[in-house]
PDB file of C-alpha atoms in Angstrom:
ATOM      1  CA  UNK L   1      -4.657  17.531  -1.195  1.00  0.00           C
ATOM      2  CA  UNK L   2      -7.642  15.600  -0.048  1.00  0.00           C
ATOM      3  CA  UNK L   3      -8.515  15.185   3.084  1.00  0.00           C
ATOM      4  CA  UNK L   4     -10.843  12.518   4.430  1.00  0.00           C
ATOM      5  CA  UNK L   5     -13.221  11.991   7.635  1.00  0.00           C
ATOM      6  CA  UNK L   6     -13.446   8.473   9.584  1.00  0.00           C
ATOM      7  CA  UNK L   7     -16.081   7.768   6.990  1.00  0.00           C
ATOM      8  CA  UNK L   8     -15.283   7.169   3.450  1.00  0.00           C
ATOM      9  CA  UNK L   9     -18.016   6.424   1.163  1.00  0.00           C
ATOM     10  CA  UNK L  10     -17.129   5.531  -2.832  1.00  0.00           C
ATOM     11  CA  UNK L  11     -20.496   4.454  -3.971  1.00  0.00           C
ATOM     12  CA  UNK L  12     -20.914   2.188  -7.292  1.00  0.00           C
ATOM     13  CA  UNK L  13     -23.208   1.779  -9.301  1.00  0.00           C
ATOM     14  CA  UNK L  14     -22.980  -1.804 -10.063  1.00  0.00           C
ATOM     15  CA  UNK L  15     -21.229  -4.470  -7.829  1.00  0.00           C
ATOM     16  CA  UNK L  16     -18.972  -4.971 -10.721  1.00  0.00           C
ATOM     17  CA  UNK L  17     -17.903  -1.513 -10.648  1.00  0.00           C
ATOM     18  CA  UNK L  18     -14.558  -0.038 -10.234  1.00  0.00           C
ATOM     19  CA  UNK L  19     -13.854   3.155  -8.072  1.00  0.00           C
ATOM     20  CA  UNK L  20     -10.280   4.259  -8.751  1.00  0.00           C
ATOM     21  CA  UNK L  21      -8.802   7.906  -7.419  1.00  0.00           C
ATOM     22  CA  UNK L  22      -6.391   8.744  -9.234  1.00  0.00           C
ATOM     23  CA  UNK L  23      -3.361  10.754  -7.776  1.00  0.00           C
ATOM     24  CA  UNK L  24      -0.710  12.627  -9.577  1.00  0.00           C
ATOM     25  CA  UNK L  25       3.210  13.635  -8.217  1.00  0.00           C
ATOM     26  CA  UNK L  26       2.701  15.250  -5.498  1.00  0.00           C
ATOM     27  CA  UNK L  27      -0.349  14.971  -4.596  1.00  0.00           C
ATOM     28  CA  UNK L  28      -1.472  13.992  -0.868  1.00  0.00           C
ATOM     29  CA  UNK L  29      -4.739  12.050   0.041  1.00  0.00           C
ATOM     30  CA  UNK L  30      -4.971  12.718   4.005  1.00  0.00           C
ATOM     31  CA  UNK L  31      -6.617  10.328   6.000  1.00  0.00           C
ATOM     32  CA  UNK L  32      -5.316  11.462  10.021  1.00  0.00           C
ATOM     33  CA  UNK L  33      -8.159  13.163  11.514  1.00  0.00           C
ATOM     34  CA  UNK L  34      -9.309   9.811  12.662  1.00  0.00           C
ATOM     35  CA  UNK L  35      -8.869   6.330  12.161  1.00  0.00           C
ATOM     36  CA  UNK L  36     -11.192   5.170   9.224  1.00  0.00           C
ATOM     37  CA  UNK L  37     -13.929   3.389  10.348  1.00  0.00           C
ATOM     38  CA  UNK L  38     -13.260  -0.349   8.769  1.00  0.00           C
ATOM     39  CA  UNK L  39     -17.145  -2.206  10.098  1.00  0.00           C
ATOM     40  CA  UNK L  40     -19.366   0.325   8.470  1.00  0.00           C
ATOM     41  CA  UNK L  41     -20.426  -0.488   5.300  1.00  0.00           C
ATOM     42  CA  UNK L  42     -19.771   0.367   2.386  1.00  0.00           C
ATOM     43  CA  UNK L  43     -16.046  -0.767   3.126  1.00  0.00           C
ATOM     44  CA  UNK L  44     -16.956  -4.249   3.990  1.00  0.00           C
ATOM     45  CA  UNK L  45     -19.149  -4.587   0.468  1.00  0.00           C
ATOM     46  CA  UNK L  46     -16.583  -2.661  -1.243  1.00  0.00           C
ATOM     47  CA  UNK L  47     -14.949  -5.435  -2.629  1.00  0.00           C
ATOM     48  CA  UNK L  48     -11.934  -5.345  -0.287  1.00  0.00           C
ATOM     49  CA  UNK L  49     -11.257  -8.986   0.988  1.00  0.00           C
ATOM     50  CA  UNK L  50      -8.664 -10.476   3.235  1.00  0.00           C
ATOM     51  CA  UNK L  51      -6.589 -11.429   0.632  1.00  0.00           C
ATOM     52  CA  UNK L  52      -6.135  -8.034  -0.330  1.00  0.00           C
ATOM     53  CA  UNK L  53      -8.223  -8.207  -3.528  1.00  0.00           C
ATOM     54  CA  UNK L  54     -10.050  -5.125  -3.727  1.00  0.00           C
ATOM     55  CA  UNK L  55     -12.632  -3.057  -6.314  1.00  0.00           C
ATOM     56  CA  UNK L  56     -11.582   0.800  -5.264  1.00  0.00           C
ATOM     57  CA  UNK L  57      -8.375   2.284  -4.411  1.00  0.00           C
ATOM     58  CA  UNK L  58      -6.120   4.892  -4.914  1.00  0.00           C
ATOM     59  CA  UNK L  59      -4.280   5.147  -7.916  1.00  0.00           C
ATOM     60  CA  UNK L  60      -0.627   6.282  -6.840  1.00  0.00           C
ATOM     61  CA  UNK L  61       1.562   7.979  -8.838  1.00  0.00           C
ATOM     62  CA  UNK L  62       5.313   7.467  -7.854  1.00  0.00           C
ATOM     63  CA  UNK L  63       5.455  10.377  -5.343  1.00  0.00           C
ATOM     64  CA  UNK L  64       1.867  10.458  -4.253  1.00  0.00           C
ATOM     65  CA  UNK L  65       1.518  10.057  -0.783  1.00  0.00           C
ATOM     66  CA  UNK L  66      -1.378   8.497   1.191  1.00  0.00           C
ATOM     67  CA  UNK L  67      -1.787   9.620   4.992  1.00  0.00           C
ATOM     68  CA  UNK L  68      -4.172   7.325   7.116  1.00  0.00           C
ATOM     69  CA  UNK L  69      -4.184   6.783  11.003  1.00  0.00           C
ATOM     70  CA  UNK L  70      -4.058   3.868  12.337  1.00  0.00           C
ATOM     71  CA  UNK L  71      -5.223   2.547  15.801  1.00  0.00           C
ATOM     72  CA  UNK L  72      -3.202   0.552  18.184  1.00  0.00           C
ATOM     73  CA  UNK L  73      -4.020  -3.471  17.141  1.00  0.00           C
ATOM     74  CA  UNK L  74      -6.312  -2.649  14.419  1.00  0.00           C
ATOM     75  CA  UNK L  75      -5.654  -4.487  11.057  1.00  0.00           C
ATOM     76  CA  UNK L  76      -5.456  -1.972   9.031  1.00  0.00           C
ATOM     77  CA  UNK L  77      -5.583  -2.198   4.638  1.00  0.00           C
ATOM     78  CA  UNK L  78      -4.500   1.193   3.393  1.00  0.00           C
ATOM     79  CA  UNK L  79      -5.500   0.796   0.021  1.00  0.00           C
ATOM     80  CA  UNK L  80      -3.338   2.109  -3.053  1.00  0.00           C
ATOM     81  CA  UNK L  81      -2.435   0.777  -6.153  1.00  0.00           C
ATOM     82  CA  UNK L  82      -0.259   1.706  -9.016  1.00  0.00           C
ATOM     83  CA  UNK L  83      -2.713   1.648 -11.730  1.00  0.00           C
ATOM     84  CA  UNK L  84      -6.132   0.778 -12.774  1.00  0.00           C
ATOM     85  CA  UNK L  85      -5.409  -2.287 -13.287  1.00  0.00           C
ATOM     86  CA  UNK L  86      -2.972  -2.838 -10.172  1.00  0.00           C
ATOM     87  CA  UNK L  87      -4.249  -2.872  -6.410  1.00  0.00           C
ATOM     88  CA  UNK L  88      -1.185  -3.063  -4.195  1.00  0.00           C
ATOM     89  CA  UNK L  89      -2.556  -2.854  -0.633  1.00  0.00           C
ATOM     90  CA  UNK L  90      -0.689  -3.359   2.409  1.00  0.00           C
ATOM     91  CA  UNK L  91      -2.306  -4.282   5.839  1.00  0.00           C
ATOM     92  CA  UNK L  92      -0.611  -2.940   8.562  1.00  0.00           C
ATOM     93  CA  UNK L  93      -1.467  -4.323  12.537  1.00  0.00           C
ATOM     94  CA  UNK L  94       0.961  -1.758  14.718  1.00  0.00           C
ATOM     95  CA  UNK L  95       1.129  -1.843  18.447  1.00  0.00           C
ATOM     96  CA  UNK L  96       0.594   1.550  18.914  1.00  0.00           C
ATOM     97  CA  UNK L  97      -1.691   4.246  17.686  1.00  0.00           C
ATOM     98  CA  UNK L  98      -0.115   6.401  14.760  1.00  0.00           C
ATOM     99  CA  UNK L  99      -0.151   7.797  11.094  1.00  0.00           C
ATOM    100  CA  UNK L 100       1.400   5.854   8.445  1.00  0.00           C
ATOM    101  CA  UNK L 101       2.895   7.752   5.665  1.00  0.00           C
ATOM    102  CA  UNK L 102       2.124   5.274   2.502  1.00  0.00           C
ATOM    103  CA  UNK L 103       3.851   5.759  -1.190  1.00  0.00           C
ATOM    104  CA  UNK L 104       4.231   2.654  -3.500  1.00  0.00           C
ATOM    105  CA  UNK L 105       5.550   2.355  -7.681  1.00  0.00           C
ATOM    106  CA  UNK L 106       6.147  -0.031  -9.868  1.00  0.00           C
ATOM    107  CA  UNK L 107       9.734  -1.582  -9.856  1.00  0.00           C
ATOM    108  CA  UNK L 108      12.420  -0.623  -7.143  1.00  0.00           C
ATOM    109  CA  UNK L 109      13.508   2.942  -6.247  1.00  0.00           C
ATOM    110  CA  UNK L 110      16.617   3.880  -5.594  1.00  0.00           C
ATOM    111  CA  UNK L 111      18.298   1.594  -7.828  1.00  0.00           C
ATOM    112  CA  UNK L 112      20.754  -0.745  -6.798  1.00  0.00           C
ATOM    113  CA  UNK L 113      19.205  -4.104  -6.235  1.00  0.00           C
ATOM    114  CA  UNK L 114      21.136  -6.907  -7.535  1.00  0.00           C
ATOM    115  CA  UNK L 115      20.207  -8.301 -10.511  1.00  0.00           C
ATOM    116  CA  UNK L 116      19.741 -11.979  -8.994  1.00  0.00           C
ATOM    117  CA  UNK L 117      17.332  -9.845  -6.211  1.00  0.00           C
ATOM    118  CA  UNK L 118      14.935  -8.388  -8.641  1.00  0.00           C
ATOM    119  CA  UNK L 119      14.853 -11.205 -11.188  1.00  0.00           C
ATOM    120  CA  UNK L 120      13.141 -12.930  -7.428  1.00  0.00           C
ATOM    121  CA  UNK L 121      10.641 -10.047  -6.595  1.00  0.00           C
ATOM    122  CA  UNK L 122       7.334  -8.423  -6.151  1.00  0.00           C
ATOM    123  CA  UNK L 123       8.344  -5.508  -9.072  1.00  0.00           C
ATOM    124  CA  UNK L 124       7.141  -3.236  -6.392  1.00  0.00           C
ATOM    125  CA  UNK L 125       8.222  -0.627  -3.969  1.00  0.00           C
ATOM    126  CA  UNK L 126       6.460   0.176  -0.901  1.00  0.00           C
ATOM    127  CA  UNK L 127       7.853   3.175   1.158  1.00  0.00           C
ATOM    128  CA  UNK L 128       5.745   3.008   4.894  1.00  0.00           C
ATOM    129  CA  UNK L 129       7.271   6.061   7.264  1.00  0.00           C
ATOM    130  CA  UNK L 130       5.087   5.901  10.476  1.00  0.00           C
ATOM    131  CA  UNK L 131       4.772   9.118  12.550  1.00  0.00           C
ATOM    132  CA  UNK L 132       6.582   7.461  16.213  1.00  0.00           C
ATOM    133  CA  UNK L 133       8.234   4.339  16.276  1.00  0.00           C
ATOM    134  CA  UNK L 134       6.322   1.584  16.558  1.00  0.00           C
ATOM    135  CA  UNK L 135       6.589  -2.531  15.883  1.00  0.00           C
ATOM    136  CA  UNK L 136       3.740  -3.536  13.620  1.00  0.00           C
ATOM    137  CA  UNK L 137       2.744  -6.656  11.022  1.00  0.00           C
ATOM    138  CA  UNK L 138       2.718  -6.262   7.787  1.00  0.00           C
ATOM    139  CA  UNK L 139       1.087  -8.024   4.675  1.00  0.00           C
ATOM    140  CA  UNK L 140       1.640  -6.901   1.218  1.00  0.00           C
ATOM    141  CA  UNK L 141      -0.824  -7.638  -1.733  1.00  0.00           C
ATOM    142  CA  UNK L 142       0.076  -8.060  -5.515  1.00  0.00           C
ATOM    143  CA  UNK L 143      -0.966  -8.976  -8.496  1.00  0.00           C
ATOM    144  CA  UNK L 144       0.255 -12.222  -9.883  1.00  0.00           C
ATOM    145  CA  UNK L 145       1.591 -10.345 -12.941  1.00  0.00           C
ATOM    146  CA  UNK L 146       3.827  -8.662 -10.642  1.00  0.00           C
ATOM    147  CA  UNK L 147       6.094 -10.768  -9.854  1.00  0.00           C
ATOM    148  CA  UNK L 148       9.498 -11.026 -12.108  1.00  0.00           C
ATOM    149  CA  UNK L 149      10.225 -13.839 -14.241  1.00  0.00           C
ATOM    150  CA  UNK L 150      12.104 -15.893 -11.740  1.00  0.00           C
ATOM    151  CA  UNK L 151       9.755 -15.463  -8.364  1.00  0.00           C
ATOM    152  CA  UNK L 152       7.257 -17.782  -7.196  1.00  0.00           C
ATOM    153  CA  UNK L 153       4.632 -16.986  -4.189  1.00  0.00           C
ATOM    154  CA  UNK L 154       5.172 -20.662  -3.444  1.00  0.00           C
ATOM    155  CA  UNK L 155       8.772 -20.431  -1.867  1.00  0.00           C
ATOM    156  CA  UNK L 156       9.719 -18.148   1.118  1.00  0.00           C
ATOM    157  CA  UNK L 157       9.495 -14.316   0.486  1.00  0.00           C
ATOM    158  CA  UNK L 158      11.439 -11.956   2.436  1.00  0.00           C
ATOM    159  CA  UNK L 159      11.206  -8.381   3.260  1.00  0.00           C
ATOM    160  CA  UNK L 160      14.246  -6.217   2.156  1.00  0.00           C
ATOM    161  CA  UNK L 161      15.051  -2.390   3.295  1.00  0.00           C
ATOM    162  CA  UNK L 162      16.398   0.469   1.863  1.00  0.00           C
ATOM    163  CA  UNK L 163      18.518   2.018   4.779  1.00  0.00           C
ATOM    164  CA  UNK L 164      18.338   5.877   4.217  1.00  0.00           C
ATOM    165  CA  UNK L 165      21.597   6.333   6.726  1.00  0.00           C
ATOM    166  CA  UNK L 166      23.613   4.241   4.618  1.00  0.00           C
ATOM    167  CA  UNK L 167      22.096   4.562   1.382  1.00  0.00           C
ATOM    168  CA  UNK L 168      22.062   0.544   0.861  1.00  0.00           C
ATOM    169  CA  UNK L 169      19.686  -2.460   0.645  1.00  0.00           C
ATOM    170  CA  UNK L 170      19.807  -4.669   3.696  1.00  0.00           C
TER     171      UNK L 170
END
């Protein structure tokens, strides 16, 4: 486990430099003491961009999980990735204070997606759990090489669940 302050700091070298943190099953990076602090550099030099482009992340393995808190009305990138090369982020705006449980892998877990649903998809799965209930926005960066064969960021996208009651995709 790692657990982080309001401040983060992953200096670089260059300002072509990577920062990845890699972290393996099971592993936990916990961000809830306090809401990071998103205005103080380094974050806003860090490469991280509204359009979710970013040059340091964390590296997720399929049941890594990334704890952050988040404040009320704050847009929020928690920034993960599934590789190296992959920087998934998702920006979260809730309308109430909380923790956001984050976990994200390539493809779509559990399995049971129609075919004609995945050949249409971001080959990603993002699993958000926040600690109380709370509405919130969400954006969702990718990579253009993750999209399947038949998708195309230029028609609608939609948002599908896995219900954990009913064990089904809604």
């Amino acid at each position: 486990m790692l657990k982080l302050g309001s401040n983060v700091r992953m200096a670089k070298n260059t300002a072509t430099q990577n920062i990845f943190v890699n972290v393996a099953d099971g592993g936990i990076i916990d961000a809830t003491t306090a809401p990071l602090n998103l205005s103080t550099a380094p974050v806003s030099a860090n490469g991280h961009t509204s359009n979710g482009s970013g040059l340091s992340w964390f590296t997720m393995a399929p049941n890594a999980i990334y704890k952050q808190a988040i404040s009320s009305g704050v847009a929020t990138p928690l920034w993960v990735g599934v590789s190296n090369t992959n920087y998934n982020p998702v920006i979260i705006s809730p309308s109430a204070s909380t923790v956001v449980e984050t976990k994200v892998q390539t493809g779509f877990s559990p399995s049971g997606l129609s075919s004609q649903t995945t050949e249409k998809a971001v080959n990603r799965t993002w699993s958000l759990k926040t600690a109380n209930e709370v509405s919130t926005s969400l954006k969702f960066g990718f990579n253009a090489s993750d999209l399947n064969a038949a998708s195309s960021t230029s028609q609608d996208m939609k948002l599908i669940r896995f219900n954990t009651a009913t064990n089904e995709w809604e």
